[in-house]
mmCIF file with all atom_site columns, C-alpha atoms in Angstrom:
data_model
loop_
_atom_site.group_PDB
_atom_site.id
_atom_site.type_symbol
_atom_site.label_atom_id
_atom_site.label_alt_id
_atom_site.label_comp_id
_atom_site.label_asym_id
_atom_site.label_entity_id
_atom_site.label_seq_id
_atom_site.pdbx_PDB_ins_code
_atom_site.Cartn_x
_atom_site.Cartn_y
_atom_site.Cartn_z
_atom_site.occupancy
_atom_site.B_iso_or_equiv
_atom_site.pdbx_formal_charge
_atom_site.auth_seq_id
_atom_site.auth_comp_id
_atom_site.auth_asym_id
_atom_site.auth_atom_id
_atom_site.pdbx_PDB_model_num
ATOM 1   C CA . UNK C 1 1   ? -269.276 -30.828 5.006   1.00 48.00 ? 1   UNK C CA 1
ATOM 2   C CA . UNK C 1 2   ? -267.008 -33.638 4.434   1.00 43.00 ? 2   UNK C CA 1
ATOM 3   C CA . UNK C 1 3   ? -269.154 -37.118 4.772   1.00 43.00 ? 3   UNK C CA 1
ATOM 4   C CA . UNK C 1 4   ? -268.027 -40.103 6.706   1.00 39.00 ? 4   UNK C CA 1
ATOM 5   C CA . UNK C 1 5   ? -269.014 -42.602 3.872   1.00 38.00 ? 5   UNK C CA 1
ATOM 6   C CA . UNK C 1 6   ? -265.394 -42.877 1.971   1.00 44.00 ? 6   UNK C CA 1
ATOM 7   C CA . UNK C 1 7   ? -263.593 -45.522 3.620   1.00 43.00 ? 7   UNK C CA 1
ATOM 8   C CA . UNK C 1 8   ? -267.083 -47.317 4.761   1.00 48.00 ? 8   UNK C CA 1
ATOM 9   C CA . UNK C 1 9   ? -267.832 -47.668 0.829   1.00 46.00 ? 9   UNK C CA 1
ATOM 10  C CA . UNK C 1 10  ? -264.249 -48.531 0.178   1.00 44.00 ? 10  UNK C CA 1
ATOM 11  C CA . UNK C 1 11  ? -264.210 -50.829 2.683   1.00 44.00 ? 11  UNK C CA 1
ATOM 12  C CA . UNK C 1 12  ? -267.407 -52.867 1.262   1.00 49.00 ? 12  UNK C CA 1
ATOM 13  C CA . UNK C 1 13  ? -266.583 -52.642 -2.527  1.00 43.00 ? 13  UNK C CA 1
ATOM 14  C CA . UNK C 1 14  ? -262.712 -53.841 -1.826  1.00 41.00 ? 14  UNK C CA 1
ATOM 15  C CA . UNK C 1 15  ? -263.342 -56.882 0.526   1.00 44.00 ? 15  UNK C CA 1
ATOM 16  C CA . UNK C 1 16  ? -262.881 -59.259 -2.132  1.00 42.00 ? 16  UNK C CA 1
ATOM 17  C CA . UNK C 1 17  ? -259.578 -57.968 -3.569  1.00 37.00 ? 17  UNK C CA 1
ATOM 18  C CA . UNK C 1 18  ? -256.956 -60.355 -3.043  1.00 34.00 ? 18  UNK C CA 1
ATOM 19  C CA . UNK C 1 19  ? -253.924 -57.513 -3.341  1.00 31.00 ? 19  UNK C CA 1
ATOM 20  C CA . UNK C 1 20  ? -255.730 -54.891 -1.211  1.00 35.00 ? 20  UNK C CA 1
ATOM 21  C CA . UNK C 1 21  ? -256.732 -55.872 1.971   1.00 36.00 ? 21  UNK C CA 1
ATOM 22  C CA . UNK C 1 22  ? -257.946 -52.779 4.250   1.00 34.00 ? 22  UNK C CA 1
ATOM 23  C CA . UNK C 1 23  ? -258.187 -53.629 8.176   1.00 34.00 ? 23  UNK C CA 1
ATOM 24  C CA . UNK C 1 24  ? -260.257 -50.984 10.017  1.00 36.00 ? 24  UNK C CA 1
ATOM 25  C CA . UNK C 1 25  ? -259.498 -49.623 13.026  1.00 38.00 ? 25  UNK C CA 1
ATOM 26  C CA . UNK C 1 26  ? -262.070 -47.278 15.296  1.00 33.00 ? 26  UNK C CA 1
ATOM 27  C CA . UNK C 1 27  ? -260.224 -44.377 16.757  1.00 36.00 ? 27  UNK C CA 1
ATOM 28  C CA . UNK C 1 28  ? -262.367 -41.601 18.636  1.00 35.00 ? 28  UNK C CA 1
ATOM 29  C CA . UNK C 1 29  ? -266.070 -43.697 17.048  1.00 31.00 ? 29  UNK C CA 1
ATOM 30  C CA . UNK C 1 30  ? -264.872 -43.468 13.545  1.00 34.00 ? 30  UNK C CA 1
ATOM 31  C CA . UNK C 1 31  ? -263.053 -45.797 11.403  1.00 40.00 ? 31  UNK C CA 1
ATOM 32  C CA . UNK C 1 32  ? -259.740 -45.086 9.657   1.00 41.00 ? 32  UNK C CA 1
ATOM 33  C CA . UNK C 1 33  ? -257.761 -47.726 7.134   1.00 44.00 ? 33  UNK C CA 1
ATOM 34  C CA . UNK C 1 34  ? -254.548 -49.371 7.676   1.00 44.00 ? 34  UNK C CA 1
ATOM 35  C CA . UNK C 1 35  ? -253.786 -51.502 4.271   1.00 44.00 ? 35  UNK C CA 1
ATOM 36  C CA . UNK C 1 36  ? -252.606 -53.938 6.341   1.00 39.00 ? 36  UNK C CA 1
ATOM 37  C CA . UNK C 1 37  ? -250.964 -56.469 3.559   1.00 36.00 ? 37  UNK C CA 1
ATOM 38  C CA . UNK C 1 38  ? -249.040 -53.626 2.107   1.00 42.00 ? 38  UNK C CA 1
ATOM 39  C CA . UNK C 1 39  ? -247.865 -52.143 4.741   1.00 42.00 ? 39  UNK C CA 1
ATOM 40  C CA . UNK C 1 40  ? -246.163 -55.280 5.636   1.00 40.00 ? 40  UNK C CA 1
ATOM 41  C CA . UNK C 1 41  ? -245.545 -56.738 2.045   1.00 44.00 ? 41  UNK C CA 1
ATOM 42  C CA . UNK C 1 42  ? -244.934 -54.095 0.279   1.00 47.00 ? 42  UNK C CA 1
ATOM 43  C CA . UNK C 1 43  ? -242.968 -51.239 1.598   1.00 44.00 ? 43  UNK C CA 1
ATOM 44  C CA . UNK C 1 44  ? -239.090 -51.614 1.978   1.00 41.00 ? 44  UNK C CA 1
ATOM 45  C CA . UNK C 1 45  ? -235.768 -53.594 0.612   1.00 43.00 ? 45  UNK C CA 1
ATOM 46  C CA . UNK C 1 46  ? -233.669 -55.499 2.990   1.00 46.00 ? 46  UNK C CA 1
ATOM 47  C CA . UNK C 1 47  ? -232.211 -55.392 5.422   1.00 48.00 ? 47  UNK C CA 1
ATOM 48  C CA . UNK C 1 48  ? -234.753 -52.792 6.947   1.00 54.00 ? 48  UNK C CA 1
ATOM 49  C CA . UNK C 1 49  ? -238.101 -55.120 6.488   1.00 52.00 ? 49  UNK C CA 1
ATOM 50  C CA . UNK C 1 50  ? -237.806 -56.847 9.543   1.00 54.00 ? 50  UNK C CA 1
ATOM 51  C CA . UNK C 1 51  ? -236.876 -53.570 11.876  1.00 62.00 ? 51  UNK C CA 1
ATOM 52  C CA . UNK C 1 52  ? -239.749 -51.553 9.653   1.00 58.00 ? 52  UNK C CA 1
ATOM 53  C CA . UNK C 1 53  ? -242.481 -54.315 10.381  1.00 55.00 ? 53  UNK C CA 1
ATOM 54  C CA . UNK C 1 54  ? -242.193 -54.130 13.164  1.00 61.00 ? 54  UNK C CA 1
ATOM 55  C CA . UNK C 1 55  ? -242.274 -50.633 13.672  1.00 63.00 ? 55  UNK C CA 1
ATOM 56  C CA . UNK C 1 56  ? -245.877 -51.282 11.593  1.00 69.00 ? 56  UNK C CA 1
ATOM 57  C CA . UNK C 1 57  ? -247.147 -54.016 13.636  1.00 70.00 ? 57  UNK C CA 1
ATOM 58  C CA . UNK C 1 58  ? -246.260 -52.033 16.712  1.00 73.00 ? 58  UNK C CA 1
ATOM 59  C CA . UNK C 1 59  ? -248.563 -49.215 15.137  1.00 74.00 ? 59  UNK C CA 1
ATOM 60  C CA . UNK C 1 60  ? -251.338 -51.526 14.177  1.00 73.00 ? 60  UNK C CA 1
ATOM 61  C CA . UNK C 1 61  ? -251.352 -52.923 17.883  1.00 74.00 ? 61  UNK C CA 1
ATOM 62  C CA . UNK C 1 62  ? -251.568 -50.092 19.631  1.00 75.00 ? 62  UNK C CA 1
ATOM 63  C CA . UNK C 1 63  ? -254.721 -48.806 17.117  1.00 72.00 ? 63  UNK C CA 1
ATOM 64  C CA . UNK C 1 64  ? -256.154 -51.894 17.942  1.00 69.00 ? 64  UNK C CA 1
ATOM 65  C CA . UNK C 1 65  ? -255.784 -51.422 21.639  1.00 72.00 ? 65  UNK C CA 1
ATOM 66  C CA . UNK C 1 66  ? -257.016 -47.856 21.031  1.00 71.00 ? 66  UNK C CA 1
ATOM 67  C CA . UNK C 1 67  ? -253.586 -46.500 21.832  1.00 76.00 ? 67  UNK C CA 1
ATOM 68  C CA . UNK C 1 68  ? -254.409 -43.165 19.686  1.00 78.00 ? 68  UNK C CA 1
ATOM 69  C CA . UNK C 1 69  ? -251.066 -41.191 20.691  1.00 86.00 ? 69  UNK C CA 1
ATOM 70  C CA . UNK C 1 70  ? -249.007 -44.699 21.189  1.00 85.00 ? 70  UNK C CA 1
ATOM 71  C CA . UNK C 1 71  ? -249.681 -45.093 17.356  1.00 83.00 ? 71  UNK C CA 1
ATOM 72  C CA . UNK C 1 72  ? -249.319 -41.746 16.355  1.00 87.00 ? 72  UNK C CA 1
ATOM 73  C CA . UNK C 1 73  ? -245.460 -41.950 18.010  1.00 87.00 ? 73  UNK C CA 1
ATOM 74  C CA . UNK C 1 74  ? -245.135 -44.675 16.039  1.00 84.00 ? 74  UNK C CA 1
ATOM 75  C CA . UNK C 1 75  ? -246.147 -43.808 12.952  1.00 85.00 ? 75  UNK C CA 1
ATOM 76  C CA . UNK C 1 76  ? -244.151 -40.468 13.113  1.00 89.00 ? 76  UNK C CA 1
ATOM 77  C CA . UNK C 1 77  ? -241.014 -42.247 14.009  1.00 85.00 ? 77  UNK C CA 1
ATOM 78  C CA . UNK C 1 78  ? -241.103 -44.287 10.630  1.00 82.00 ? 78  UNK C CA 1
ATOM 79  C CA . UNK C 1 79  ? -242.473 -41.264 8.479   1.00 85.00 ? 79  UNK C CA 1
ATOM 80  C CA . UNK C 1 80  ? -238.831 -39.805 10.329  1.00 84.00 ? 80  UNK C CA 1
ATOM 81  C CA . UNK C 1 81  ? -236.541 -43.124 9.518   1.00 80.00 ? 81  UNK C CA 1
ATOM 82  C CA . UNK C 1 82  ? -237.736 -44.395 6.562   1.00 74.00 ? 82  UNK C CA 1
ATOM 83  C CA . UNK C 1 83  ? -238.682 -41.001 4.408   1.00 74.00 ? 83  UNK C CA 1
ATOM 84  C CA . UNK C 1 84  ? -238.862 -41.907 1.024   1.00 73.00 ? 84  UNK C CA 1
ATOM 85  C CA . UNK C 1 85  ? -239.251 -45.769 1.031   1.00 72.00 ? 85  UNK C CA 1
ATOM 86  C CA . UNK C 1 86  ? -242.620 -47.287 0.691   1.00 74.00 ? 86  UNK C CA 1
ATOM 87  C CA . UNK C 1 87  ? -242.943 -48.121 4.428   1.00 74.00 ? 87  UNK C CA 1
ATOM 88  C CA . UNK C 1 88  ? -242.664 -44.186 5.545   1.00 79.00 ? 88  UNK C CA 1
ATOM 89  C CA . UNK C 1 89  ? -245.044 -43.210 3.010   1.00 82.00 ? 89  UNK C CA 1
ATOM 90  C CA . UNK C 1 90  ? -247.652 -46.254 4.263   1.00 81.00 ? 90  UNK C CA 1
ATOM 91  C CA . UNK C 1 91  ? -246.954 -44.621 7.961   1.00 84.00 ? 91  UNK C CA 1
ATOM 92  C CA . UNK C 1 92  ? -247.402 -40.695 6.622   1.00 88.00 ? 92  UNK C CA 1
ATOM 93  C CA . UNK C 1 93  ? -250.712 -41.967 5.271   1.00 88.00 ? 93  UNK C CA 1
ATOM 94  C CA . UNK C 1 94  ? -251.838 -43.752 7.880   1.00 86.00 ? 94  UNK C CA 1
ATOM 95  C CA . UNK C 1 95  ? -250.588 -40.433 10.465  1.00 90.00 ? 95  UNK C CA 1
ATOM 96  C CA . UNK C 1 96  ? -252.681 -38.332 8.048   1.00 92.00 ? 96  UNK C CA 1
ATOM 97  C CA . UNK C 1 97  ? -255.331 -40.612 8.574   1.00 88.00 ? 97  UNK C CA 1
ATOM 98  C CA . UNK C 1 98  ? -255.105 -40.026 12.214  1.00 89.00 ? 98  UNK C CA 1
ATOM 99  C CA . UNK C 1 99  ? -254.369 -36.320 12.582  1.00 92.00 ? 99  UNK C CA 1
ATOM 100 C CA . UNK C 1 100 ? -257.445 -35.994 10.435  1.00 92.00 ? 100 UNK C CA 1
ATOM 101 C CA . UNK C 1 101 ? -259.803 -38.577 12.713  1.00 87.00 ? 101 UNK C CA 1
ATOM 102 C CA . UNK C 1 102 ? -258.273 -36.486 15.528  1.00 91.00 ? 102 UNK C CA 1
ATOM 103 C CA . UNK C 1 103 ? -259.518 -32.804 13.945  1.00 94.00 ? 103 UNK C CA 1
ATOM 104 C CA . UNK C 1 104 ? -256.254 -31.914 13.425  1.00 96.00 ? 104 UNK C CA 1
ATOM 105 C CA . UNK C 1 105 ? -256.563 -30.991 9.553   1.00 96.00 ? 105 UNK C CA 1
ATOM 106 C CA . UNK C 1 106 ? -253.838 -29.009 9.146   1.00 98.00 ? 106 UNK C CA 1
ATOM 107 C CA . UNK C 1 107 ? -251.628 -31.601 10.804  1.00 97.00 ? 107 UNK C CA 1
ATOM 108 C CA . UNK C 1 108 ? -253.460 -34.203 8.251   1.00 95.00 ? 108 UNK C CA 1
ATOM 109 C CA . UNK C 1 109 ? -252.975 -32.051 5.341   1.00 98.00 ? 109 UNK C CA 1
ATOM 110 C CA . UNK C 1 110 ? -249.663 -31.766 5.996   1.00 96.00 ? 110 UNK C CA 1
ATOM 111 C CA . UNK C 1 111 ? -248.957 -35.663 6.241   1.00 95.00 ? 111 UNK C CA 1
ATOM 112 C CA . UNK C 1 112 ? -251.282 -36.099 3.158   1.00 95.00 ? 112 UNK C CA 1
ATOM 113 C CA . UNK C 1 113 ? -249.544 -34.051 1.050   1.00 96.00 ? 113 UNK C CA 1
ATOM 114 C CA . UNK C 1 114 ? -245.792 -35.891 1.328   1.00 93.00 ? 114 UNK C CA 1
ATOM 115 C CA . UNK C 1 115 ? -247.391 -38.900 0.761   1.00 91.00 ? 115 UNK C CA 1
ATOM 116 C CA . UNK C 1 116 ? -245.822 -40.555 -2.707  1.00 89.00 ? 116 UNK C CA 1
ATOM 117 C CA . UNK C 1 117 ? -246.905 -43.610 -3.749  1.00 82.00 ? 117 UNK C CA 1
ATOM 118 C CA . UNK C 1 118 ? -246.995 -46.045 -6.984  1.00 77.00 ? 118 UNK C CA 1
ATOM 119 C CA . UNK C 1 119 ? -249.970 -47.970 -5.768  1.00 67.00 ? 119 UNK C CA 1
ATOM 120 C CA . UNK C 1 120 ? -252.924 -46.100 -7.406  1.00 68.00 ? 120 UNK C CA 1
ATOM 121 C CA . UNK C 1 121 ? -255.498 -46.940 -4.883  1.00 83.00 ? 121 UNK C CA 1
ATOM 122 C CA . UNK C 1 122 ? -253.751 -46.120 -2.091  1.00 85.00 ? 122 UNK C CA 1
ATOM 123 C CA . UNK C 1 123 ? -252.735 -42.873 -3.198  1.00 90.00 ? 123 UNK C CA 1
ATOM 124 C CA . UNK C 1 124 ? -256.353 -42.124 -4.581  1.00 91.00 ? 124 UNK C CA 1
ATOM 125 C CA . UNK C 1 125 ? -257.552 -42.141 -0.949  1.00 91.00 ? 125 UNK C CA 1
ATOM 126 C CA . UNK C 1 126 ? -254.519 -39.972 0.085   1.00 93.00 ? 126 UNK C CA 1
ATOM 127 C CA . UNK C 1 127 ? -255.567 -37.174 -1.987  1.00 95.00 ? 127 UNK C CA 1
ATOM 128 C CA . UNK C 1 128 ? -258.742 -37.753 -1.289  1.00 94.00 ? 128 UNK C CA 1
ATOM 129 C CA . UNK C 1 129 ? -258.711 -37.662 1.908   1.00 94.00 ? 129 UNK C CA 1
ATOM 130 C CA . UNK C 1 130 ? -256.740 -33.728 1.597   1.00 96.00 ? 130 UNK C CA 1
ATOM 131 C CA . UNK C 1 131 ? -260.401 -32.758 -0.145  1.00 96.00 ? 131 UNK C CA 1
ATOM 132 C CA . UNK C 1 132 ? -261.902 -33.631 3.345   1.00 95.00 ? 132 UNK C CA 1
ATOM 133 C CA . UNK C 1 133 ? -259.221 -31.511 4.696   1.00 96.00 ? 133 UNK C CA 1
ATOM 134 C CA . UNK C 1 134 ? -260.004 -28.283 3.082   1.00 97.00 ? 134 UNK C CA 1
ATOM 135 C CA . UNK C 1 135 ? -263.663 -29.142 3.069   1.00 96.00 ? 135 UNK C CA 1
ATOM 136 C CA . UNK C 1 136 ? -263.735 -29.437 7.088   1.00 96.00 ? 136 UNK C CA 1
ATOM 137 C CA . UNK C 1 137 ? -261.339 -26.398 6.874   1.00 97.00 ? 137 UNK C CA 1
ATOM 138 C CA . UNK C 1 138 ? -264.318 -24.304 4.629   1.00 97.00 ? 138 UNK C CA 1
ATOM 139 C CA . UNK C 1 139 ? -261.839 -24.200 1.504   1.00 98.00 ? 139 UNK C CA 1
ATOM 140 C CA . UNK C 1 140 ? -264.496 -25.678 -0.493  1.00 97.00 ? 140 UNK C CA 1
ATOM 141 C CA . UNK C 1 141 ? -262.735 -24.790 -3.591  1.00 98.00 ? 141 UNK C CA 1
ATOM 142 C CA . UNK C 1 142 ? -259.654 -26.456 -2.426  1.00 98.00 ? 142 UNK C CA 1
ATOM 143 C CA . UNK C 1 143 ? -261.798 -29.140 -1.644  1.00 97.00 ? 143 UNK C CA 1
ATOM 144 C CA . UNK C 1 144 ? -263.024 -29.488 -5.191  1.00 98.00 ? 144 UNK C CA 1
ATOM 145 C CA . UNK C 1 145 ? -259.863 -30.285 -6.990  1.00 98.00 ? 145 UNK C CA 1
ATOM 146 C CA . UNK C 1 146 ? -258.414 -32.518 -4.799  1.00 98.00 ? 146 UNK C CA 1
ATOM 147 C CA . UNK C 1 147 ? -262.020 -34.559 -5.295  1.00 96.00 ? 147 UNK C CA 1
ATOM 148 C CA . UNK C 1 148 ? -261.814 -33.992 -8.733  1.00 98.00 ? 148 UNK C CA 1
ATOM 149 C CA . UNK C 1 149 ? -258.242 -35.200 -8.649  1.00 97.00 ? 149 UNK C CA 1
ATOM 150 C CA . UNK C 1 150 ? -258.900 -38.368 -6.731  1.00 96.00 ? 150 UNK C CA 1
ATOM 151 C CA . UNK C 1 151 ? -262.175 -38.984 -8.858  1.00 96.00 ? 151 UNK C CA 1
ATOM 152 C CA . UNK C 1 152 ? -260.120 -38.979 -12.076 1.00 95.00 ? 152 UNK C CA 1
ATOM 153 C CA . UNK C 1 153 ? -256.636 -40.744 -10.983 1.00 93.00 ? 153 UNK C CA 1
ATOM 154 C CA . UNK C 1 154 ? -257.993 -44.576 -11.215 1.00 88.00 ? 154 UNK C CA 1
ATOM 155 C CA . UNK C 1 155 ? -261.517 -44.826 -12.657 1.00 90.00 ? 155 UNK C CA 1
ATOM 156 C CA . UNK C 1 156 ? -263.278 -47.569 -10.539 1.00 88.00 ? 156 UNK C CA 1
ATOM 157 C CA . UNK C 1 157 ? -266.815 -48.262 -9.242  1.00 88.00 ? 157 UNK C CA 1
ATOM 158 C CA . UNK C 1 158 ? -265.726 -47.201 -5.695  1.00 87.00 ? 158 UNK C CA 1
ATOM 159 C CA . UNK C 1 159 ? -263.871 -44.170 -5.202  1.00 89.00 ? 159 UNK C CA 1
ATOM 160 C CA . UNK C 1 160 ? -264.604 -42.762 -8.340  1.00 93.00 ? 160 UNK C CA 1
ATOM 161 C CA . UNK C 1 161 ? -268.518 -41.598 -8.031  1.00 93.00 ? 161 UNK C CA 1
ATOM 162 C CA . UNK C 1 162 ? -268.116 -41.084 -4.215  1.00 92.00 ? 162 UNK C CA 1
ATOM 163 C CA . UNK C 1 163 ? -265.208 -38.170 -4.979  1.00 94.00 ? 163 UNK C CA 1
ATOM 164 C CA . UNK C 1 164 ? -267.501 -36.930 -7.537  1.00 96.00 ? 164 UNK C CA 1
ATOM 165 C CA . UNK C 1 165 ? -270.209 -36.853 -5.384  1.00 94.00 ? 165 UNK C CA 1
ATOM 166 C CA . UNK C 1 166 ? -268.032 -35.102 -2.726  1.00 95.00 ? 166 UNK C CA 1
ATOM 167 C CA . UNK C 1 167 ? -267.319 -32.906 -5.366  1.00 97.00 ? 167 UNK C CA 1
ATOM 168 C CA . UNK C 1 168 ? -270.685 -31.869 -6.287  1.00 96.00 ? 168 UNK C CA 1
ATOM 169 C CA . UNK C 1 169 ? -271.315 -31.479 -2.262  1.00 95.00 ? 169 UNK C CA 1
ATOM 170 C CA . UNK C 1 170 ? -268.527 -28.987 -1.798  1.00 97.00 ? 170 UNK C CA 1
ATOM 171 C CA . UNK C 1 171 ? -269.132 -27.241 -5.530  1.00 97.00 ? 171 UNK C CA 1
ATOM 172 C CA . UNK C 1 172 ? -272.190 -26.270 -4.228  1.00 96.00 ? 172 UNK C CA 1
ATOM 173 C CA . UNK C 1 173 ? -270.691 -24.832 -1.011  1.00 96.00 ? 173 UNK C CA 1
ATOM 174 C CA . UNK C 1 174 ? -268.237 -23.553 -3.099  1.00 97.00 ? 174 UNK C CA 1
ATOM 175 C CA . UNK C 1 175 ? -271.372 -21.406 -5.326  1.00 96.00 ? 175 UNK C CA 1
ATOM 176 C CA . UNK C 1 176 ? -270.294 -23.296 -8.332  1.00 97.00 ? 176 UNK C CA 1
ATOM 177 C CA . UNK C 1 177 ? -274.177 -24.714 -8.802  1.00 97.00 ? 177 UNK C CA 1
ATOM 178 C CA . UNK C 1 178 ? -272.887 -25.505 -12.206 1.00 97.00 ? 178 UNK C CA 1
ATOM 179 C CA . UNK C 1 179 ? -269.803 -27.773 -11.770 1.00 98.00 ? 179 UNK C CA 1
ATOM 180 C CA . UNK C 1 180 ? -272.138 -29.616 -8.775  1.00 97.00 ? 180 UNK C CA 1
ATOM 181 C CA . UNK C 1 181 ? -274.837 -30.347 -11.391 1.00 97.00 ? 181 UNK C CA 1
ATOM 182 C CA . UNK C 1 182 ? -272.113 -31.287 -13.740 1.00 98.00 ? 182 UNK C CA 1
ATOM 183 C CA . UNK C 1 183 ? -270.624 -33.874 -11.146 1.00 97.00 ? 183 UNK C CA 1
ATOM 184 C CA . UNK C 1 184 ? -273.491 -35.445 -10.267 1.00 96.00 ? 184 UNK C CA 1
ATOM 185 C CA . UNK C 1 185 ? -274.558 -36.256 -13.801 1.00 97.00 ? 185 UNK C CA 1
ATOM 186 C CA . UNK C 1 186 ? -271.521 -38.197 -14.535 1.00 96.00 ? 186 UNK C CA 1
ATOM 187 C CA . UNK C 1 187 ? -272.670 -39.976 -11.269 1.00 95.00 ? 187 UNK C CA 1
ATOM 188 C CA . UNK C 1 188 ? -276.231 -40.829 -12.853 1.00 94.00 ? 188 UNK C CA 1
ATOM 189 C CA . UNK C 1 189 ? -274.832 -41.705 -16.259 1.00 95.00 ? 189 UNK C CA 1
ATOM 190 C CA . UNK C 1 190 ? -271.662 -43.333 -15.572 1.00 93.00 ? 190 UNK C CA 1
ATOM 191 C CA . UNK C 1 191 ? -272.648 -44.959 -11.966 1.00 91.00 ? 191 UNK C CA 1
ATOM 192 C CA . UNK C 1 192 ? -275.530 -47.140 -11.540 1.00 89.00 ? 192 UNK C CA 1
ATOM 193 C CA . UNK C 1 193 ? -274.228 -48.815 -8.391  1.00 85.00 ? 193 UNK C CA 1
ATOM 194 C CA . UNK C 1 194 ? -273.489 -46.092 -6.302  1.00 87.00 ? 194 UNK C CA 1
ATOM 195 C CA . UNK C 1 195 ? -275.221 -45.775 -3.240  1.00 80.00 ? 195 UNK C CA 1
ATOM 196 C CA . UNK C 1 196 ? -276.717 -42.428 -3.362  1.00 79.00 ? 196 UNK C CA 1
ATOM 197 C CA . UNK C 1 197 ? -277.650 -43.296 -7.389  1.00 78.00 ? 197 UNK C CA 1
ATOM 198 C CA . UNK C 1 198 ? -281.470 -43.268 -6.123  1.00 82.00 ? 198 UNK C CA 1
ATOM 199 C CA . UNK C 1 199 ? -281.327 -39.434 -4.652  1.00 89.00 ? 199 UNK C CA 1
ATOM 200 C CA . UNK C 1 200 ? -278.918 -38.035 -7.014  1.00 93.00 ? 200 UNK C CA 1
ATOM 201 C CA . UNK C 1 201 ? -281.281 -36.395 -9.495  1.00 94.00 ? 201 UNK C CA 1
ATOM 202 C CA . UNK C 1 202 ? -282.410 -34.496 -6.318  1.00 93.00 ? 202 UNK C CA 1
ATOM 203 C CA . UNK C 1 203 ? -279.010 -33.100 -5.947  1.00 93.00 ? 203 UNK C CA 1
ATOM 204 C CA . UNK C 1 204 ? -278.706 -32.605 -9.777  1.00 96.00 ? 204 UNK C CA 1
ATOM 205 C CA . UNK C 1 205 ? -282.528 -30.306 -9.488  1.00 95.00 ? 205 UNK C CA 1
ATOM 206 C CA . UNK C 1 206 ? -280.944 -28.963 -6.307  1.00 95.00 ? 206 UNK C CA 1
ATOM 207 C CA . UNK C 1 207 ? -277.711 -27.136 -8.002  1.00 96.00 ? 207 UNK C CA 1
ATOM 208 C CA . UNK C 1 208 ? -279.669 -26.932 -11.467 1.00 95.00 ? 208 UNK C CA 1
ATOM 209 C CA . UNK C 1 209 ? -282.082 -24.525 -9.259  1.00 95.00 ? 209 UNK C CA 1
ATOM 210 C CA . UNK C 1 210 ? -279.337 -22.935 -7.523  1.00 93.00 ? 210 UNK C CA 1
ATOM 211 C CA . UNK C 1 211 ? -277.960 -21.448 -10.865 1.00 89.00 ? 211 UNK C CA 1
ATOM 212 C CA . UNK C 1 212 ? -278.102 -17.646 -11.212 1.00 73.00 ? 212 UNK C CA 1
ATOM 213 C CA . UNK C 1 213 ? -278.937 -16.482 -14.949 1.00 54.00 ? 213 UNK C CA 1
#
């Protein structure tokens, strides 16, 4: 249920930010994010930045090098070291990231869910990313608020119509015809630019129809 448009639409409405940089990686045929620049700019005091980029860099190498498990050890080594500082929760998002790439959801979830972090964006696609969870999982309604969730934290011309739109997608799985229709108006009102903006009265007919008196 979950579609792989997220980070590709991220990806292409972000490219010209100058603090968030995102450097794709394909693992298994399908991208996954690494915010490269914070991950080494932004994640831990001294004296542990030099020891925790590296740790980083090591990750981002082996992902590169399509090193799946290589990465994954690393990553799980600096969730394990550096729990609580902004470098472990960059690695527990990017391990999420993986585990979920990988079809491990519950493994993702888990990662996803200790992931605490001030910068809004970032943290948008962590929770957003736990609605793909439960919505590969078939807890649609799980799915639902964590879309809802990410679709409300930081309103932007990105993530914000494409969670709503996930929303409305696993609503309608969910039987909630209603809430769907409901998301994707505030897509066609509030979203000109979205991608799907030129099919999404079909999905808004779709649900409306789908409504039992």
């Amino acid at each position: 249920m979950s579609e792989n448009i997220t980070k590709e639409e991220i990806i292409e409405q972000f490219k010209g930010n100058k603090i968030l940089k995102f450097t794709t990686y394909a693992v298994g045929g399908i991208a996954i994010i690494v915010l490269a620049v914070l991950a080494y700019q932004q994640f831990i005091v001294a004296p542990n930045q030099a020891e925790s980029e590296k740790a980083i860099a090591n990750g981002v190498l082996y992902l590169e090098n399509d090193s799946t498990q290589m990465a994954i050890n690393e990553f799980e080594a600096l969730v394990s070291e550096y729990d609580g500082y902004k470098g472990g929760e960059v690695s527990q998002y990017a391990l999420g990231n993986m585990y979920f790439e990988q079809g491990d959801y519950e493994a993702a979830l888990n990662e996803l869910k200790g992931v605490k972090l001030e910068d809004s964006y970032l943290m948008t696609l962590a929770i957003g990313t736990q609605g793909d969870c439960y919505s590969e999982l078939g807890d649609y309604k799980s799915a639902v608020e964590m879309y809802v969730k990410a679709a409300t934290r930081i309103d932007n011309e990105a993530t914000t119509p494409l969670y709503y739109y996930k929303a409305g997608l696993n609503a309608e799985e969910a039987g909630d015809f209603s809430k769907a229709a409901e998301y994707y108006k505030v897509i066609k009102d509030n979203f000109l630019s979205f991608s799907n903006q030129k099919g999404i009265d079909k999905y808004i007919t779709r649900a409306e129809n789908s409504i039992i008196e």
